[in-house]
Coordinates of C-alpha atoms and ligand atoms in Angstrom, one line a residue:
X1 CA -3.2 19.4 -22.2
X2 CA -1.3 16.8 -21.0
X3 CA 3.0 17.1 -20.9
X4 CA 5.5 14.6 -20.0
X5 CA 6.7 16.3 -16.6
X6 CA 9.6 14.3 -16.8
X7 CA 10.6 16.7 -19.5
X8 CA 13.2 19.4 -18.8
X9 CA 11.3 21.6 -21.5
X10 CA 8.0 20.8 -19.9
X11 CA 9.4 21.9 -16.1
X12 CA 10.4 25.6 -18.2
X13 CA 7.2 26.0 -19.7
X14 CA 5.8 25.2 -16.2
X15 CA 7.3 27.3 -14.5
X16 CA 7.1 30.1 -17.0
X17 CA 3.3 29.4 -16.8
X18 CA 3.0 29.7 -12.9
X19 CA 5.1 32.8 -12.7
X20 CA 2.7 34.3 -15.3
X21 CA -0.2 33.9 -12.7
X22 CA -1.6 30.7 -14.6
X23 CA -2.7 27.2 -12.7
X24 CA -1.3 24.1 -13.3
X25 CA -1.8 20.4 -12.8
X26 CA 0.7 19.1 -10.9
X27 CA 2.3 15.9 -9.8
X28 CA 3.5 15.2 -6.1
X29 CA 3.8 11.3 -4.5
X30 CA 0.7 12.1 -2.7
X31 CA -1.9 13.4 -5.0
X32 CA -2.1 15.9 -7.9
X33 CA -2.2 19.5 -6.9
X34 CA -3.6 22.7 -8.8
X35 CA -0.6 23.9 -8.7
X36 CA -0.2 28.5 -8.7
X37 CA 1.9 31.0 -7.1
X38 CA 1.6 31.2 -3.5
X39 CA 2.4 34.7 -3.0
X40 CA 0.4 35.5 -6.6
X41 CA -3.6 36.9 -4.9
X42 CA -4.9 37.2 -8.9
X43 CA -3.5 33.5 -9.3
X44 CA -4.8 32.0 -6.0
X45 CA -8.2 33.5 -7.0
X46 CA -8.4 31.4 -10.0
X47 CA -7.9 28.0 -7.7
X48 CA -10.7 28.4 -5.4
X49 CA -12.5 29.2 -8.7
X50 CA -11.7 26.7 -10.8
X51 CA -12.6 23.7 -7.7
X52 CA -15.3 25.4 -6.4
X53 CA -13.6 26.1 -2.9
X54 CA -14.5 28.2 0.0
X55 CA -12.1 31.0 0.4
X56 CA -11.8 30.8 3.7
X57 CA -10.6 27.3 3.4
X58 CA -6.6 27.2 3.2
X59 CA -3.9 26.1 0.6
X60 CA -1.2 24.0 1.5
X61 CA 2.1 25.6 -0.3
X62 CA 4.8 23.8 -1.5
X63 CA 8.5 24.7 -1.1
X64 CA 11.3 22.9 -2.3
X65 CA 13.7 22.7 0.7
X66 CA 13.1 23.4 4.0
X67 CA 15.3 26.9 4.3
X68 CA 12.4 28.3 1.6
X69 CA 9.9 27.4 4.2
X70 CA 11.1 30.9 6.1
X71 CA 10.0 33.2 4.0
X72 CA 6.2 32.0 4.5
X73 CA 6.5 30.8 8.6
X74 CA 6.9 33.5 11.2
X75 CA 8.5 31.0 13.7
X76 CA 9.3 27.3 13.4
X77 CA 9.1 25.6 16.9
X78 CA 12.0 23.1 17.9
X79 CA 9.6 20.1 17.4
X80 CA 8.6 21.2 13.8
X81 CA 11.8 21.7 12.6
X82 CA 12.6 18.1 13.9
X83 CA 9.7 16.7 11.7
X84 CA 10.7 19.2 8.6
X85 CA 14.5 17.6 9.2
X86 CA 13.0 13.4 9.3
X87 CA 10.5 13.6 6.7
X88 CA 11.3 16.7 3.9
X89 CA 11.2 15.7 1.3
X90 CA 7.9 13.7 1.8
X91 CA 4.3 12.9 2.5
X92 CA 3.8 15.4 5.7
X93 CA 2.4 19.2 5.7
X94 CA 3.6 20.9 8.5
X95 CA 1.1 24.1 10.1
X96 CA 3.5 27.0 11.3
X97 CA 2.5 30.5 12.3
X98 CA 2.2 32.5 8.9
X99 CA 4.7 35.4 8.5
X100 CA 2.6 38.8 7.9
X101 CA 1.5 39.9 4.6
X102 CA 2.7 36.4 2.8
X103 CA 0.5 33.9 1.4
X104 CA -2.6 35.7 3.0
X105 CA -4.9 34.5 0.4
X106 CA -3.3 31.1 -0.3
X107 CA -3.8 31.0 3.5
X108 CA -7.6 31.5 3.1
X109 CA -7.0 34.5 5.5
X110 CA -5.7 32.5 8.5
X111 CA -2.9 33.6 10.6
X112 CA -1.1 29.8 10.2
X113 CA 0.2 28.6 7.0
X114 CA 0.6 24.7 5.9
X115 CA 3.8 24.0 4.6
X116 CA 5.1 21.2 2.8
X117 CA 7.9 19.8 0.4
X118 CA 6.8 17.1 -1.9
X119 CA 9.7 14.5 -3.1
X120 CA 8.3 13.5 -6.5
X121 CA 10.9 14.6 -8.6
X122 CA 8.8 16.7 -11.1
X123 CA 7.6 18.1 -8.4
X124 CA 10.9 19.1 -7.1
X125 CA 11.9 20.7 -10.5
X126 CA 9.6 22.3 -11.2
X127 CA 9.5 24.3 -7.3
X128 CA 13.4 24.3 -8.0
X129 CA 12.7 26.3 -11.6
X130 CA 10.1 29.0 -10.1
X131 CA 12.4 29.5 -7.3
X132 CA 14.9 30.3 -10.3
X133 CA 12.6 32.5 -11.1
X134 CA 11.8 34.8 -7.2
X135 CA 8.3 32.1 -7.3
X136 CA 9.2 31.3 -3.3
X137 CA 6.6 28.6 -2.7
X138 CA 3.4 26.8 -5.0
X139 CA 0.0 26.7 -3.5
X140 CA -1.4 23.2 -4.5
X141 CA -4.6 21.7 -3.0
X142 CA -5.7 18.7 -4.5
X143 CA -6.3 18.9 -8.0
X144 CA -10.5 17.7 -7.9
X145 CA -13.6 20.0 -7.7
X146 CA -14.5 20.2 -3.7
X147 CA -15.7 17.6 -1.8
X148 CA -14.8 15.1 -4.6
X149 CA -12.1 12.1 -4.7
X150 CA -8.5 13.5 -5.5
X151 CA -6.5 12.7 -8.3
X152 CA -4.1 10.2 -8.6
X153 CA -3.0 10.4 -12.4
X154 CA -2.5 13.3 -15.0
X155 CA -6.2 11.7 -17.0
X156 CA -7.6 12.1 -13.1
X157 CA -6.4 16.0 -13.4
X158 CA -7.7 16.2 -16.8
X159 CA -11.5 14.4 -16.1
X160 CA -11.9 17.3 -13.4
X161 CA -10.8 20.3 -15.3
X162 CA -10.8 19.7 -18.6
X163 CA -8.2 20.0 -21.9
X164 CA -7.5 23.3 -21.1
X165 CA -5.3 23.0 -18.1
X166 CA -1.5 21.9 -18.6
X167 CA -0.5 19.2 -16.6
X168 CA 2.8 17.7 -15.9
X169 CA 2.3 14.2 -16.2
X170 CA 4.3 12.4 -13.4
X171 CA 2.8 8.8 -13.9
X172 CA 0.8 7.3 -11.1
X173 CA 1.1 8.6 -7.7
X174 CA 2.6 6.4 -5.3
X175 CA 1.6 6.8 -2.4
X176 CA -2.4 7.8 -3.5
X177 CA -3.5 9.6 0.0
X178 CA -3.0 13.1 0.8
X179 CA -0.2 14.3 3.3
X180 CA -0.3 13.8 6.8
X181 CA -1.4 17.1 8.4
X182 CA 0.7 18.0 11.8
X183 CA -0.4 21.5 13.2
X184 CA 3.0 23.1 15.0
X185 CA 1.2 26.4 16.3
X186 CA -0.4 24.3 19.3
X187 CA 3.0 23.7 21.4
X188 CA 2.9 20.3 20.6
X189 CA 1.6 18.1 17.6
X190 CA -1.4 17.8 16.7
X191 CA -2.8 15.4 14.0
X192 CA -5.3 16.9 12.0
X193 CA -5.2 14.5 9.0
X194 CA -4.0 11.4 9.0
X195 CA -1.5 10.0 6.4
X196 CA 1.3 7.6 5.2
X197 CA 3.4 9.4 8.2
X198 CA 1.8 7.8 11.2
X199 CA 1.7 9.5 14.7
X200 CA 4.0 6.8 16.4
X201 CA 6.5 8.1 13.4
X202 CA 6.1 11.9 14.2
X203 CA 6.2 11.2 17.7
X204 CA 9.6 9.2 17.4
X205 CA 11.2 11.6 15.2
X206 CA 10.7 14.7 17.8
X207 CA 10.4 13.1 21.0
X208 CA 6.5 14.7 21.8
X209 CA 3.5 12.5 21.7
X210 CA 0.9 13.8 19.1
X211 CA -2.7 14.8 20.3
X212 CA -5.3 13.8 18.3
X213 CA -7.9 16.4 17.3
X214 CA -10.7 15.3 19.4
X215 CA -8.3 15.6 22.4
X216 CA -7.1 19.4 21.5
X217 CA -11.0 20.1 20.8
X218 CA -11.7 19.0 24.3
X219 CA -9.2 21.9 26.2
X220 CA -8.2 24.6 23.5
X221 CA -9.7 26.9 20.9
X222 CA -11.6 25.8 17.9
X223 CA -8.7 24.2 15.3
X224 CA -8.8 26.2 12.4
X225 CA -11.3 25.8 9.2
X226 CA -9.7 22.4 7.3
X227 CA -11.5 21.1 4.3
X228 CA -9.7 18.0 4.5
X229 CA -11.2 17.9 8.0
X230 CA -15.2 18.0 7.1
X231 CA -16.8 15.0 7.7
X232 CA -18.1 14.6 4.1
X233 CA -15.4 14.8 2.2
X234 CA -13.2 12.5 -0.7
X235 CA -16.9 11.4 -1.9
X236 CA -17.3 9.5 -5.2
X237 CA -20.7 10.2 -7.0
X238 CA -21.5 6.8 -5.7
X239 CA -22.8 6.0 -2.3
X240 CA -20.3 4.2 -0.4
X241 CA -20.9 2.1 2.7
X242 CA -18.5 0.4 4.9
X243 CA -19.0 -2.8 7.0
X244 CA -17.3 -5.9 8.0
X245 CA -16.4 -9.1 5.5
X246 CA -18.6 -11.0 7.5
X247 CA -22.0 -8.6 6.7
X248 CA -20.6 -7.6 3.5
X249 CA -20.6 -11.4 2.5
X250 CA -24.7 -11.6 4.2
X251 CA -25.7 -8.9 1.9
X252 CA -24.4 -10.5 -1.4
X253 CA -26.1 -13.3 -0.2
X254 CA -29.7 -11.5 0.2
X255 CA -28.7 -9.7 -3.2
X256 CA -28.9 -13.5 -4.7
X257 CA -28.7 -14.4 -8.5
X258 CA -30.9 -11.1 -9.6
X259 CA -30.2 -7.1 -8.9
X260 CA -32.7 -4.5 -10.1
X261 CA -32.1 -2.8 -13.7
X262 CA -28.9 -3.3 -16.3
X263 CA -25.7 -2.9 -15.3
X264 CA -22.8 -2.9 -12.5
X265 CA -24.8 -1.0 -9.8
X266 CA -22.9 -2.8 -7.0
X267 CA -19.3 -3.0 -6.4
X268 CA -17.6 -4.7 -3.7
X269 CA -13.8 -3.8 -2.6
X270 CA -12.6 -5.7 0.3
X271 CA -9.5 -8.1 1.4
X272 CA -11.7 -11.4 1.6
X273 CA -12.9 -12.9 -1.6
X274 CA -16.4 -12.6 -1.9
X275 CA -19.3 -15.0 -3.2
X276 CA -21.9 -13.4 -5.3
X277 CA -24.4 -15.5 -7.3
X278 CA -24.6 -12.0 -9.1
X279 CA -22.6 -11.8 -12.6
X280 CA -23.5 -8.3 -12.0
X281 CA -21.5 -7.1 -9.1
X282 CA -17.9 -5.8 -9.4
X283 CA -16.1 -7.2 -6.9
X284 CA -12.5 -5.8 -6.6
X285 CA -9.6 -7.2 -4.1
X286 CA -8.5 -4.7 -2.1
X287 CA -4.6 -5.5 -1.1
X288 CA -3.7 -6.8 2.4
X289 CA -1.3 -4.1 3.1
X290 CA -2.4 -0.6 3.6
X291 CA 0.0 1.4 1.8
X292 CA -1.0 -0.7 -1.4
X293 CA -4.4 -0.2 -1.1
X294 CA -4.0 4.0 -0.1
X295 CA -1.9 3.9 -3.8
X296 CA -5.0 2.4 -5.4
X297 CA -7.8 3.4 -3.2
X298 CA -8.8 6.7 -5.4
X299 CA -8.4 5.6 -8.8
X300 CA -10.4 2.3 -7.7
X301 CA -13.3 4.9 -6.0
X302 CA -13.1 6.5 -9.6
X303 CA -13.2 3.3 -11.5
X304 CA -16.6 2.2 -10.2
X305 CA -17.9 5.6 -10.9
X306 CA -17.1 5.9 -14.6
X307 CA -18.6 1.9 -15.1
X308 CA -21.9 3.6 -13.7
X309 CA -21.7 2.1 -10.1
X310 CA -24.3 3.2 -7.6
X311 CA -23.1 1.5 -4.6
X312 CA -20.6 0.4 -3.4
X313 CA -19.3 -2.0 0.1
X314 CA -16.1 -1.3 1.1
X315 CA -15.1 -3.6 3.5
X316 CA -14.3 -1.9 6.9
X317 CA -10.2 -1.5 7.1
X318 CA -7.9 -3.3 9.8
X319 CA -8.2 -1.3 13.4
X320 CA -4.1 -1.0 13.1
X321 CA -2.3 2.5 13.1
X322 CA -1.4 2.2 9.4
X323 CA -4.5 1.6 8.1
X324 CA -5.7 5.1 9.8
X325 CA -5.3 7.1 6.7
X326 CA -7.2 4.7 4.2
X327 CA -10.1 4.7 7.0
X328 CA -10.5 8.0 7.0
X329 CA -10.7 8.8 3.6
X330 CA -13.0 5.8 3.4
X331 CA -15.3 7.0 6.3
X332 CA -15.3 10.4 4.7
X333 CA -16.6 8.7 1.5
X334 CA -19.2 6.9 3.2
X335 CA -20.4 9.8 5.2
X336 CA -20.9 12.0 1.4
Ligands
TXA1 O1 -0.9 15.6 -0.1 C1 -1.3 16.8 -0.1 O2 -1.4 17.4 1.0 C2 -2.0 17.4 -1.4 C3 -0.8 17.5 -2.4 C4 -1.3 18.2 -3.6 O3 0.2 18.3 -1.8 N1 -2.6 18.6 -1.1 C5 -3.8 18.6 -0.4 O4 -4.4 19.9 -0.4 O5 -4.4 17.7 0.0 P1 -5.9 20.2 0.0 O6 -6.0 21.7 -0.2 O7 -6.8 19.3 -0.8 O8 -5.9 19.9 1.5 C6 -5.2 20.8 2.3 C7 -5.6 20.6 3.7 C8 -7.0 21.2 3.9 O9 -7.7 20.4 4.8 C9 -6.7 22.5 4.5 O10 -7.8 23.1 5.2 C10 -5.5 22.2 5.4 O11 -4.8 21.4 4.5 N2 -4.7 23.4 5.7 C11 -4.0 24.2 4.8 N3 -3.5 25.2 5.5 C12 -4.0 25.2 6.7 C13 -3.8 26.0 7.9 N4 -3.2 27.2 7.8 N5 -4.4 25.6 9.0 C14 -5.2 24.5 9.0 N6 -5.3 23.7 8.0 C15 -4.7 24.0 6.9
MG2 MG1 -8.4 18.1 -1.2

């Protein structure tokens, strides 16, 4: 069931449902969340269940300020509380050392805990209403069956789980890519997911340069499990394959006036405009600026799939730090 999270009645009922143990579709600027109680074991149980998660693989919570984020983190370095301070409210999830005997299962059993305060104002209420009522924090991964593309409007939420859920409907999200993922328990950051928040960003707001995941994997332990992480991940039911305009343009060309069977089995998303002699082939503009396409890339990957695409070429994103996110998610597709 779909509410208008904009709502005040709709933020009480929502509230009332998460401190009753109940999940919830939930609106943030990044993505949707399934949205439960973070400190609630029966609750968190029912969101690994309902996506068809590992257990072992951990929740991000969400807290509304950053003094709530001290009940869950044993000890927030200098640095991280530099990068809580530039970008809370907003797009980045911060990994602290977990305080004992919080979160453990939202935490998928790991001794760290991602943090992170979303600004979307429905968002914001409703964290702002459990805490009202002694909810400290909301455990949210994406709201889309594992491995799949995460949702980027309340009919995305819906699609994946169904009528039954409620979700707070919080219109389109805006920025359409997941948080940026810094982990703080290293001594220094360390990306492990890229997002809006760029590493030059993190880096100039706390004054440490950011290693990158391959470069702590080269001299520390293991980073911990991080779905997010996998290779194959974000995957459409399509197959996706990424190359430059120039090939992308070759192979419409060998496609030629004829493709096999009925129907839009090819798409094409790329900044050049394509030639196809093809009526058949979907071609879709992606926009020249990356934080325009990361808003549309998801709800684009999920368009093709409901018009029955099979395939579809993506032309390879700019080689430019802001693009970093959309290429990951777009790599992660094309490796599904
Ligand atoms: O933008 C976002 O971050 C969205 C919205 C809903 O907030 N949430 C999201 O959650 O993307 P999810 O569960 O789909 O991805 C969370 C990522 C996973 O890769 C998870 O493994 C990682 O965060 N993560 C969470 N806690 C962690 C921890 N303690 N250590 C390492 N990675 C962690
Ligand atoms: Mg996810």
């Amino acid at each position: 069931m779909i509410l208008d999270g904009f709502a005040p009645e709709s933020i009480a009922s929502g509230a009332r449902s998460i401190c009753a143990g109940e999940l919830l579709g939930l609106p943030t600027e990044t993505v949707y969340g399934l949205a439960a109680d973070a400190d609630n074991q029966a609750a968190i149980a029912k969101i690994f269940a309902a996506k068809g998660r590992p257990a072992d693989h951990p929740l991000i919570v969400h807290v509304p300020d950053s003094a709530s984020a001290d009940h869950f983190a044993a000890r927030v370095p200098d640095f991280a509380r530099q990068l809580m301070q530039a970008f809370w409210p907003g797009p980045l999830t911060v990994i602290l050392p977990r305080q004992p005997g919080v979160a453990g299962s939202a935490a998928g059993g790991q001794d760290s805990i991602g943090l992170r305060c979303p600004a979307h104002p429905v968002a914001q209420a409703l964290l702002q209403a459990c805490q009202g009522l002694g909810v400290w924090g909301i455990a949210a991964p994406s709201a889309n069956q594992f491995g799949r593309v995460s949702p980027t409007t309340a009919q995305h939420v819906q699609g994946e789980f169904g009528d039954s859920l409620v979700i707070l409907d919080g219109g389109p999200c805006a920025i359409g890519i997941e948080s940026t993922i810094i982990d703080c328990t290293r001594g220094q950051p360390v990306l492990l997911r890229p997002g809006a928040i760029t590493p030059a960003q993190i880096q100039s707001a706390c004054g440490q340069r950011v290693l990158s995941k391959e470069e702590l994997l080269a001299h520390a332990a293991p980073a911990p499990r991080a779905s997010g992480t996998l290779e194959s991940h974000y995957a459409p039911k399509a197959k996706v394959r990424l190359m430059d305009a120039k090939t992308l343009q070759t192979a419409l060309d060998l496609l030629g006036a004829d493709i096999d069977g009925a129907g839009q089995v090819i798409a094409t998303y790329s900044r050049v405009i394509l030639q196809s002699r093809s009526m058949k082939v979907l071609r879709r503009r992606m926009p020249d600026d990356a934080a325009a396409t990361a808003q549309q890339l998801f709800a684009v990957l999920r368009e093709f799939d409901a018009q029955g695409v099979k395939l579809i070429w993506v032309e390879t994103p700019p080689d430019e730090p802001e693009w970093d996110g959309v290429r990951d998610r777009l790599e992660r597709a094309a490796a599904g």
